[in-house]
Coordinates of C-alpha atoms in Angstrom, one line a residue:
Chain A
M58 CA 0.0 0.0 0.0
S59 CA 1.5 3.3 -1.0
S60 CA 1.2 6.4 1.2
E61 CA 0.6 9.9 -0.1
P62 CA 3.7 12.0 -0.5
E63 CA 4.3 14.4 2.4
F64 CA 4.7 17.8 0.9
P65 CA 4.9 20.7 3.2
E66 CA 1.8 22.8 3.3
L67 CA 1.8 25.6 0.7
R68 CA 2.2 29.1 2.1
E69 CA -0.4 31.8 1.6
G70 CA 0.0 33.1 -1.9
E71 CA 1.5 29.9 -3.3
G72 CA -0.4 27.7 -5.7
V73 CA 0.3 24.5 -7.7
I74 CA 0.7 25.1 -11.4
S75 CA -1.8 22.9 -13.2
D76 CA -1.2 23.9 -16.8
V77 CA 1.0 21.2 -18.1
T78 CA 1.9 23.3 -21.1
E79 CA 3.5 26.0 -19.0
S80 CA 7.2 26.4 -19.7
L81 CA 9.5 26.9 -16.8
W82 CA 12.7 29.0 -17.5
R83 CA 15.9 28.0 -16.0
N84 CA 19.2 30.0 -16.3
A85 CA 22.3 28.0 -16.8
S86 CA 25.5 29.0 -15.2
P87 CA 28.3 29.2 -17.8
A88 CA 30.2 26.6 -15.9
W89 CA 27.3 24.2 -16.2
V90 CA 27.4 24.2 -20.0
D91 CA 30.3 22.2 -21.3
S92 CA 32.1 23.3 -24.5
T93 CA 30.5 20.2 -26.1
G94 CA 27.1 21.7 -25.6
Q95 CA 26.2 19.2 -22.8
I96 CA 24.6 20.6 -19.7
T97 CA 24.8 19.1 -16.3
S98 CA 21.9 17.4 -14.6
Q99 CA 22.8 19.6 -11.6
L100 CA 21.0 22.4 -13.4
F101 CA 17.7 20.6 -12.5
K102 CA 18.7 19.4 -9.0
A103 CA 18.0 21.6 -6.0
M104 CA 21.2 22.6 -4.1
P105 CA 21.4 22.2 -0.4
K106 CA 20.8 25.9 0.1
D107 CA 17.6 25.6 -2.0
G108 CA 15.9 23.4 0.6
G109 CA 14.4 21.2 -2.1
Q110 CA 12.9 24.1 -4.0
L111 CA 14.4 24.5 -7.5
S112 CA 13.8 28.0 -8.8
V113 CA 12.3 28.6 -12.2
A114 CA 10.3 31.4 -13.9
Q115 CA 6.9 31.0 -15.6
S116 CA 6.6 31.6 -19.3
R117 CA 3.0 32.9 -19.0
L118 CA 4.3 35.8 -17.0
V119 CA 7.7 36.6 -18.5
D120 CA 9.6 35.7 -21.6
A121 CA 13.0 34.0 -21.6
E122 CA 15.0 37.0 -22.5
T123 CA 13.4 39.1 -19.8
H124 CA 14.1 36.3 -17.3
Y125 CA 17.7 36.3 -18.4
N126 CA 18.0 40.0 -17.8
D127 CA 16.3 39.8 -14.4
F128 CA 18.6 37.0 -13.4
T129 CA 21.9 38.6 -14.5
S130 CA 20.8 41.9 -13.0
L131 CA 21.1 40.2 -9.6
G132 CA 24.9 39.8 -10.3
L133 CA 24.5 36.1 -11.3
F134 CA 26.0 34.6 -14.4
S135 CA 24.1 32.9 -17.2
S136 CA 25.1 31.5 -20.5
G137 CA 21.4 31.2 -21.5
V138 CA 17.9 30.1 -20.6
Y139 CA 16.8 26.5 -20.9
F140 CA 13.3 25.3 -20.3
I141 CA 11.1 22.3 -19.4
S142 CA 7.3 22.2 -19.3
V143 CA 5.3 21.4 -16.3
G144 CA 4.1 18.3 -18.1
Q145 CA 7.7 17.2 -18.6
V146 CA 8.4 17.7 -14.8
L147 CA 5.4 15.5 -13.9
D148 CA 6.3 12.9 -16.4
A149 CA 9.9 12.6 -15.3
A150 CA 8.8 12.3 -11.7
A151 CA 6.2 9.7 -12.6
R152 CA 8.7 7.6 -14.4
K153 CA 10.8 7.4 -11.3
S154 CA 7.8 7.1 -8.9
A155 CA 8.9 10.4 -7.3
P156 CA 6.5 12.9 -5.8
V157 CA 6.8 16.4 -7.3
R158 CA 4.8 19.5 -7.9
C159 CA 5.4 22.8 -9.6
V160 CA 4.5 25.7 -7.3
D161 CA 3.8 29.3 -8.3
D162 CA 5.1 31.7 -5.7
N163 CA 5.3 34.8 -7.8
G164 CA 5.1 37.8 -5.7
L165 CA 6.4 36.1 -2.6
V166 CA 10.0 36.2 -3.9
E167 CA 11.4 39.6 -4.4
A168 CA 13.3 38.8 -7.5
P169 CA 13.4 37.6 -10.2
Q170 CA 9.9 38.2 -11.3
A171 CA 7.5 35.4 -12.3
H172 CA 9.1 33.1 -9.8
A173 CA 8.0 29.5 -9.3
F174 CA 9.7 26.4 -8.0
I175 CA 9.8 22.7 -8.7
D176 CA 9.1 21.1 -5.3
Y177 CA 11.5 18.2 -4.6
R178 CA 10.9 18.3 -0.9
A179 CA 8.9 15.0 -0.7
M180 CA 11.5 13.0 -2.7
T181 CA 13.7 10.6 -1.0
G182 CA 17.0 8.7 -1.7
S183 CA 18.1 8.9 -5.3
Q184 CA 14.9 10.3 -6.7
P185 CA 16.1 13.9 -7.1
E186 CA 19.2 12.7 -8.9
K187 CA 17.1 10.6 -11.3
V188 CA 14.4 13.2 -12.0
A189 CA 17.1 15.9 -12.6
G190 CA 18.8 13.6 -15.1
L191 CA 15.5 13.1 -17.0
L192 CA 14.8 16.9 -16.9
K193 CA 18.3 17.6 -18.3
R194 CA 17.5 15.3 -21.2
A195 CA 14.1 17.0 -21.8
A196 CA 15.7 20.5 -21.7
L197 CA 18.4 19.5 -24.2
A198 CA 15.7 18.1 -26.5
N199 CA 13.6 21.3 -26.1
G200 CA 16.6 23.5 -27.1
I201 CA 17.8 26.7 -25.6
A202 CA 15.1 29.4 -25.2
F203 CA 17.3 32.4 -25.0
C204 CA 21.0 32.7 -25.7
P205 CA 22.6 36.1 -25.0
P206 CA 24.3 37.6 -28.1
S207 CA 27.8 37.4 -26.7
T208 CA 27.7 33.6 -26.1
Chain B
M47 CA 60.2 -15.1 -25.6
A48 CA 63.7 -15.8 -26.8
I49 CA 65.9 -13.9 -29.2
T50 CA 68.7 -15.3 -31.3
F51 CA 71.6 -13.0 -32.0
C52 CA 74.2 -14.0 -34.5
H53 CA 77.5 -12.5 -35.6
V54 CA 77.3 -12.8 -39.3
S55 CA 79.1 -11.6 -42.4
T56 CA 76.0 -11.7 -44.4
V57 CA 72.5 -12.4 -43.2
A58 CA 72.0 -15.5 -45.3
H59 CA 71.4 -18.9 -43.7
M60 CA 73.6 -18.9 -40.7
P61 CA 74.9 -22.0 -39.2
N62 CA 74.0 -22.6 -35.6
E63 CA 77.5 -22.1 -34.5
D64 CA 77.2 -18.4 -35.4
R65 CA 74.3 -18.0 -33.1
F66 CA 75.4 -15.6 -30.4
G67 CA 74.3 -17.3 -27.3
V68 CA 70.6 -17.4 -26.3
I69 CA 68.8 -14.5 -24.8
R70 CA 65.4 -15.1 -23.3
L71 CA 63.2 -12.1 -22.4
R72 CA 60.8 -13.0 -19.7
G73 CA 57.8 -11.6 -17.9
G74 CA 55.6 -8.6 -18.3
R75 CA 55.5 -7.3 -21.9
Y76 CA 57.6 -10.2 -23.0
E77 CA 54.9 -12.8 -22.2
R78 CA 52.6 -11.4 -24.8
S79 CA 52.8 -12.1 -28.5
G80 CA 55.3 -10.1 -30.6
L81 CA 58.5 -8.3 -29.7
P82 CA 58.0 -5.1 -27.7
L83 CA 59.7 -2.1 -29.4
A84 CA 61.6 -1.4 -26.1
A85 CA 63.5 -4.6 -26.8
A86 CA 65.1 -3.0 -29.9
S87 CA 66.9 -0.4 -27.8
E88 CA 67.9 -3.0 -25.2
L89 CA 69.4 -5.2 -27.9
A90 CA 71.3 -2.2 -29.2
R91 CA 72.7 -1.6 -25.7
Y92 CA 73.6 -5.2 -25.4
E93 CA 75.5 -5.0 -28.7
R94 CA 77.4 -2.0 -27.5
L95 CA 78.2 -3.7 -24.2
V96 CA 79.5 -6.8 -26.0
R97 CA 81.6 -4.7 -28.3
N98 CA 83.2 -2.6 -25.6
V99 CA 83.9 -5.5 -23.3
A100 CA 85.6 -7.2 -26.3
R101 CA 87.7 -4.1 -26.9
S102 CA 88.7 -4.0 -23.3
L103 CA 89.6 -7.7 -23.3
Y104 CA 91.7 -7.2 -26.4
L105 CA 93.6 -4.3 -24.9
D106 CA 94.3 -6.4 -21.8
D107 CA 95.8 -9.0 -24.0
H108 CA 97.8 -6.4 -26.0
P109 CA 99.3 -4.1 -23.4
G110 CA 101.4 -2.3 -26.0
R111 CA 98.3 -1.0 -27.9
Q112 CA 96.6 2.2 -27.0
R113 CA 93.4 1.2 -28.6
A114 CA 91.6 -1.8 -30.2
P115 CA 91.7 -2.1 -34.0
R116 CA 89.4 0.4 -35.6
G117 CA 86.9 0.2 -38.5
D118 CA 86.5 -3.1 -40.3
Q119 CA 89.2 -4.6 -38.2
F120 CA 87.1 -4.5 -35.1
D121 CA 83.7 -4.5 -36.8
F122 CA 81.1 -6.1 -34.8
E123 CA 77.4 -6.1 -35.4
L124 CA 74.6 -8.3 -34.1
R125 CA 71.7 -9.1 -36.4
L126 CA 68.3 -10.1 -35.1
T127 CA 67.5 -12.9 -37.5
S128 CA 64.4 -14.3 -35.9
V129 CA 62.2 -14.3 -32.8
E130 CA 61.3 -17.6 -31.4
S131 CA 58.1 -18.2 -29.5
G132 CA 57.9 -19.2 -25.8
S133 CA 59.0 -16.1 -24.0
V134 CA 60.6 -13.7 -26.4
V135 CA 63.7 -15.4 -27.8
P136 CA 65.3 -13.1 -30.3
V137 CA 67.8 -14.9 -32.5
L138 CA 71.0 -12.8 -32.7
E139 CA 73.8 -13.6 -35.0
R140 CA 77.2 -12.0 -35.3
S141 CA 77.9 -9.9 -38.3
A142 CA 81.4 -9.1 -39.3
S143 CA 82.9 -8.1 -42.6
G144 CA 86.2 -9.9 -42.0
G145 CA 89.4 -8.1 -41.1
L146 CA 91.7 -8.5 -38.2
F147 CA 89.2 -8.9 -35.5
Y148 CA 87.0 -11.4 -37.4
G149 CA 88.9 -14.6 -37.8
D150 CA 91.9 -14.4 -35.5
N151 CA 90.3 -12.2 -33.0
T152 CA 86.7 -13.2 -33.2
E153 CA 87.2 -15.0 -29.9
Y154 CA 87.0 -11.7 -28.1
F155 CA 83.4 -11.3 -28.9
E156 CA 82.7 -14.8 -27.5
R157 CA 84.9 -14.1 -24.5
S158 CA 83.0 -10.8 -24.1
R159 CA 79.6 -12.6 -24.1
V160 CA 80.9 -15.1 -21.5
T161 CA 82.5 -12.4 -19.4
I162 CA 79.2 -10.5 -19.3
N163 CA 77.3 -13.7 -18.3
D164 CA 79.8 -14.5 -15.6
A165 CA 79.6 -11.0 -14.2
L166 CA 75.8 -11.2 -14.1
R167 CA 76.0 -14.5 -12.2
S168 CA 78.5 -12.9 -9.8
F169 CA 76.4 -9.9 -9.1
N170 CA 73.3 -12.1 -8.5
A171 CA 75.4 -14.2 -6.1
G172 CA 76.4 -11.1 -4.2
V173 CA 80.0 -11.4 -5.2
P174 CA 81.9 -8.7 -7.2
P175 CA 82.8 -10.0 -10.7
R176 CA 86.5 -11.0 -10.9
Q177 CA 87.1 -10.1 -14.6
F178 CA 84.7 -7.6 -15.7
P179 CA 86.4 -4.5 -17.2
Q180 CA 85.8 -1.4 -15.0
D181 CA 85.7 0.9 -18.0
C182 CA 82.6 -0.9 -19.2
L183 CA 80.5 -0.4 -16.1
D184 CA 78.7 2.5 -17.7
D185 CA 77.6 0.4 -20.6
F186 CA 76.6 -2.4 -18.1
R187 CA 74.5 -0.2 -15.9
V188 CA 72.4 1.3 -18.7
F189 CA 71.7 -2.1 -20.2
G190 CA 68.2 -3.2 -19.1
R191 CA 67.0 0.2 -18.1
T192 CA 63.5 -0.5 -19.7
L193 CA 63.0 -3.5 -17.5
T194 CA 60.1 -3.4 -15.1
D195 CA 59.9 -5.2 -11.8
N196 CA 58.4 -8.4 -13.3
E197 CA 60.7 -8.6 -16.3
S198 CA 64.1 -10.1 -16.9
F199 CA 66.6 -11.1 -19.5
E200 CA 68.3 -14.5 -19.3
F201 CA 71.5 -15.3 -21.1
S202 CA 72.6 -18.9 -21.9
D203 CA 75.2 -20.5 -24.0
T204 CA 72.8 -22.8 -25.7
E205 CA 69.0 -23.3 -25.6
K206 CA 69.4 -26.2 -23.3
S207 CA 71.6 -24.5 -20.7
N208 CA 70.4 -24.9 -17.2
N209 CA 72.0 -22.0 -15.5
P210 CA 71.2 -18.8 -17.3
A211 CA 72.7 -15.5 -16.3
V212 CA 69.9 -13.2 -15.3
L213 CA 69.5 -9.5 -15.6
D214 CA 66.6 -7.9 -13.8
V215 CA 65.8 -4.8 -11.8
R216 CA 67.6 -6.3 -8.7
T217 CA 70.7 -7.1 -10.7
R218 CA 70.8 -3.6 -12.1
Q219 CA 70.6 -2.2 -8.6
L220 CA 73.5 -4.5 -7.6
I221 CA 75.5 -3.3 -10.6
S222 CA 74.8 0.3 -9.7
D223 CA 75.8 -0.3 -6.1
Y224 CA 79.0 -1.9 -7.3
A225 CA 79.8 1.1 -9.5
D226 CA 79.2 3.2 -6.4
L227 CA 77.0 5.5 -8.4
G228 CA 74.3 6.0 -5.7
Y229 CA 71.7 5.9 -8.4
L230 CA 70.1 3.7 -11.0
D231 CA 69.2 4.9 -14.4
V232 CA 65.7 3.7 -15.6
E233 CA 63.8 4.4 -18.7
T234 CA 60.3 5.2 -17.5
L235 CA 57.1 7.2 -18.2
L236 CA 56.5 10.1 -15.9
I237 CA 53.3 12.1 -15.8
G238 CA 53.5 15.6 -14.5
R239 CA 54.0 19.3 -15.3
V240 CA 56.9 21.2 -16.9
T241 CA 57.1 24.4 -15.0
G242 CA 60.5 25.8 -16.1
L243 CA 62.7 25.5 -19.1
R244 CA 66.3 26.7 -19.7
T245 CA 68.7 26.5 -22.5
Q246 CA 71.9 27.2 -20.6
P247 CA 72.2 24.7 -19.1
T248 CA 69.7 22.6 -21.0
Q249 CA 67.5 21.8 -18.1
F250 CA 63.8 21.9 -17.1
D251 CA 61.8 21.8 -14.0
F252 CA 59.2 19.1 -13.5
I253 CA 56.6 18.3 -10.9
V254 CA 55.6 14.6 -10.8
A255 CA 51.8 14.5 -10.8
D256 CA 51.2 11.7 -8.3
T257 CA 53.7 12.7 -5.7
G258 CA 54.1 16.4 -6.2
K259 CA 57.9 15.9 -6.1
R260 CA 59.9 18.6 -7.9
V261 CA 62.8 17.3 -10.0
T262 CA 65.3 18.9 -12.3
G263 CA 65.7 17.3 -15.7
S264 CA 68.2 17.5 -18.5
Y265 CA 67.4 17.3 -22.2
R266 CA 69.3 17.2 -25.5
G267 CA 68.5 18.9 -28.8
T268 CA 66.3 21.6 -30.1
A269 CA 63.5 19.2 -31.0
V270 CA 63.0 18.1 -27.4
W271 CA 63.3 21.8 -26.2
S272 CA 60.5 22.6 -28.6
Q273 CA 58.3 19.8 -27.3
L274 CA 59.0 20.8 -23.7
R275 CA 58.2 24.4 -24.5
D276 CA 54.8 23.4 -25.9
V277 CA 53.8 21.9 -22.6
L278 CA 55.5 24.5 -20.4
G279 CA 53.2 26.3 -18.0
E280 CA 53.3 28.3 -14.9
G281 CA 52.6 26.9 -11.5
P282 CA 50.4 23.9 -10.6
R283 CA 48.1 24.3 -13.5
A284 CA 50.6 23.8 -16.2
Q285 CA 49.4 21.2 -18.7
L286 CA 49.8 17.6 -17.7
A287 CA 52.3 15.9 -19.9
A288 CA 53.6 12.4 -20.3
L289 CA 57.4 12.3 -20.6
T290 CA 59.3 9.2 -21.5
V291 CA 62.6 9.8 -19.8
V292 CA 65.8 8.3 -18.5
A293 CA 65.4 8.9 -14.8
R294 CA 67.8 8.4 -11.9
K295 CA 66.5 6.5 -8.9
N296 CA 68.3 6.9 -5.6
D297 CA 68.9 4.1 -3.2
D298 CA 65.4 4.5 -1.8
G299 CA 63.9 3.9 -5.2
E300 CA 62.8 7.5 -5.6
I301 CA 63.5 9.5 -8.7
S302 CA 66.1 12.1 -8.0
D303 CA 66.5 13.7 -11.4
I304 CA 65.9 13.2 -15.1
S305 CA 69.0 12.7 -17.2
D306 CA 67.4 12.6 -20.6
V307 CA 64.1 13.1 -22.3
L308 CA 63.1 10.6 -25.0
S309 CA 59.6 11.9 -25.9
V310 CA 57.0 14.4 -24.7
E311 CA 53.3 14.1 -25.1
L312 CA 50.3 15.9 -23.8
T313 CA 48.1 13.5 -21.8
L314 CA 44.6 14.8 -22.5
P315 CA 42.9 15.7 -25.7
D316 CA 42.6 19.4 -26.3
S317 CA 38.9 19.7 -25.4
W318 CA 39.3 17.8 -22.2
R319 CA 42.3 19.8 -21.2
A320 CA 40.7 23.1 -22.1
R321 CA 37.7 22.2 -20.0
L322 CA 39.8 21.5 -17.0
Q323 CA 41.6 24.7 -17.5
Y324 CA 38.3 26.5 -17.6
L325 CA 37.3 25.0 -14.3
A326 CA 40.7 25.8 -12.8
E327 CA 40.1 29.5 -13.5
L328 CA 36.8 29.5 -11.6
G329 CA 36.7 31.5 -8.3
D330 CA 34.6 31.1 -5.3
G331 CA 31.1 32.4 -5.9
W332 CA 31.1 31.2 -9.5
L333 CA 27.5 29.9 -9.1
D334 CA 26.2 32.1 -6.3
E335 CA 27.5 33.6 -3.1
T336 CA 27.8 30.3 -1.3
S337 CA 29.5 28.3 -4.1
S338 CA 33.1 27.1 -3.9
A339 CA 35.6 26.7 -6.7
P340 CA 37.3 23.3 -7.2
T341 CA 40.6 23.2 -5.4
A342 CA 43.9 22.2 -6.9
G343 CA 43.6 18.8 -5.3
V344 CA 40.2 18.2 -6.8
L345 CA 41.4 19.4 -10.2
D346 CA 44.4 17.0 -10.0
A347 CA 42.2 14.1 -9.0
A348 CA 39.7 14.9 -11.9
E349 CA 42.7 15.0 -14.3
Q350 CA 43.7 11.6 -13.1
V351 CA 40.2 10.3 -13.5
L352 CA 40.1 11.7 -17.0
L353 CA 43.4 10.0 -17.8
G354 CA 41.9 6.8 -16.6
C355 CA 38.9 7.4 -18.9
L356 CA 41.3 7.4 -21.8
D357 CA 42.9 4.2 -20.6
E358 CA 39.5 2.6 -20.3
G359 CA 38.3 3.8 -23.7
L360 CA 35.5 5.8 -22.1
Q361 CA 33.9 8.5 -24.2
R362 CA 34.5 12.1 -23.1
P363 CA 32.2 12.9 -20.2
G364 CA 30.5 16.2 -19.5
I365 CA 32.9 17.9 -17.1
F366 CA 31.2 20.2 -14.5
P367 CA 32.0 21.9 -11.2
T368 CA 29.7 21.2 -8.3
S369 CA 28.5 24.0 -6.1
V370 CA 30.6 22.7 -3.1
G371 CA 33.9 22.6 -4.9
G372 CA 33.9 19.2 -6.4
I373 CA 33.9 18.1 -10.1
Q374 CA 31.2 15.9 -11.6
L375 CA 31.7 13.9 -14.8
E376 CA 28.5 12.9 -16.6
W377 CA 27.9 10.3 -19.3
E378 CA 24.7 9.7 -21.2
T379 CA 23.7 6.8 -23.3
A380 CA 20.3 6.0 -24.9
T381 CA 19.3 4.1 -21.8
R382 CA 21.5 5.2 -19.0
E383 CA 22.9 8.2 -17.1
A384 CA 26.1 7.8 -15.2
R385 CA 28.0 10.2 -12.9
L386 CA 31.3 10.2 -11.2
T387 CA 31.9 13.0 -8.7
V388 CA 35.3 14.0 -7.2
M389 CA 34.3 15.3 -3.8
P390 CA 36.0 18.2 -2.2
D391 CA 37.7 15.8 0.2
G392 CA 39.1 13.8 -2.7
G393 CA 36.7 10.9 -2.3
I394 CA 34.9 9.6 -5.3
E395 CA 31.1 9.0 -5.6
T396 CA 29.6 7.2 -8.5
F397 CA 26.0 6.6 -9.6
W398 CA 24.1 5.4 -12.6
F399 CA 20.4 4.8 -13.3
S400 CA 18.4 3.5 -16.1
V401 CA 16.2 5.9 -18.1
A402 CA 13.9 3.1 -19.1
D403 CA 13.3 1.2 -15.8
D404 CA 14.1 1.2 -12.1
A405 CA 17.6 -0.1 -12.3
E406 CA 20.2 2.0 -10.5
S407 CA 23.4 1.6 -8.5
G408 CA 25.8 3.8 -6.7
A409 CA 29.2 3.3 -4.9
A410 CA 31.7 5.5 -3.0
F411 CA 35.4 5.1 -3.3
R412 CA 38.4 6.6 -1.5
D413 CA 40.8 8.9 -3.3
D414 CA 43.0 6.0 -4.3
G415 CA 40.0 4.1 -5.9
I416 CA 40.0 5.8 -9.3
A417 CA 40.5 2.5 -11.1
Q418 CA 37.7 0.8 -9.3
A419 CA 35.4 3.8 -9.8
L420 CA 36.1 3.8 -13.5
S421 CA 35.4 0.1 -13.7
F422 CA 32.1 0.8 -12.1
I423 CA 31.3 3.5 -14.7
K424 CA 32.5 1.4 -17.6
E425 CA 30.3 -1.5 -16.6
A426 CA 27.4 0.9 -16.2
L427 CA 27.8 2.2 -19.7
S428 CA 28.5 -1.2 -21.4

């Protein structure tokens, strides 16, 4: 008998994104794009400091170029914006029997705008690693959404 | 494998009596099919040793002479006429064009061969050789410098001789001790970094990769200078190069210096090396304010892992920093994803999973477990 995943309760103002066609932007650090064009699965894995919440931006609220500019204006480095859809996130998690949800918290985060996060907090063991690997594949298949002129 | 040397006037069909003893090359590379190229240089050194010992014996017998006969009169050449199976048994025959030394004095080459064999037996018995010419010790001590710990050369009068004279690494050390050199020349491959290069004197500075030991090396010729210049770099992030060298080992078995450079090669393909160089230039905060750059130790370990990838025939992985100062290598096939992460403490973590089903596996290794970690990855990708 399987038990329901134990996600933390959403905060006021947060909501689960239900539109599976929604694209989620993700800036890639230059160091995470190899000269061969390969990107690391780490791009889709929450870092310890993220507390299981992988930051993305929502395509219905902001385009990829604007998200790049928002991101780099914070003093962070990006070689471009990759994306996966909400449907791809759910599919990747389902293939690995991993609990996941995409959460809109726009307005609760000061910057960048149109913020959302992929919620890894109910995953256990190697599930985040495997889901991140599948999302990396999906992002590479989707292609880069915005590449700054200088790169 | 056994080699037949003969001393011949022409390389036609040589009678057995012209066969120049029997040399059997045993162990290591010599147990596999074919004759390793390293054997060619060793046979040339053997020829030189035989010739010079013969000259010395001749001069002992002719105290009125200042030197042995020159040119054709003392012409001596060994020809490799076949390689017999077993261990490597090269068939060496004497080649001489006639003249004073061939004929009346040809016995000196045979005496030289016997003298060398007797000296080897003496050294191995822990007894100084009684008759070995002192002026030939230099030739003696360089012979066998490509031998590894599990290899040896055996010298017999005939194929059926029961008591071959043996030259191996231990014998070479005994010869070196006898010559009171305090070091042993070995031909070996060193991986490390060239951090300085000079023309007067012709020397270079070298850091051995796996020990961090700094040694000074000597080189000869502008071609080698040019090769060394190509891999020259500043500090610990100079390009990793593989140098085939004649190195001097001290009594403790440690390399004290490099007396000659035989070849220079970069050890990683350009795109691999360039990627590591890029990671070496990252600073803390490269991802965000909490991220750490890979340390020199992590970079070195990753370089060793990548060298191992080449040895294992693994495809180039994606090469990425981790936010905590490690380096992660990633491979992708149609059905699997595999990772090898060099952790900030030097440990190695591996993981693979199937894209298609629930199969997965992971393992952690200590910093000296590179070979095992790569075997894990290779199996995952096969």
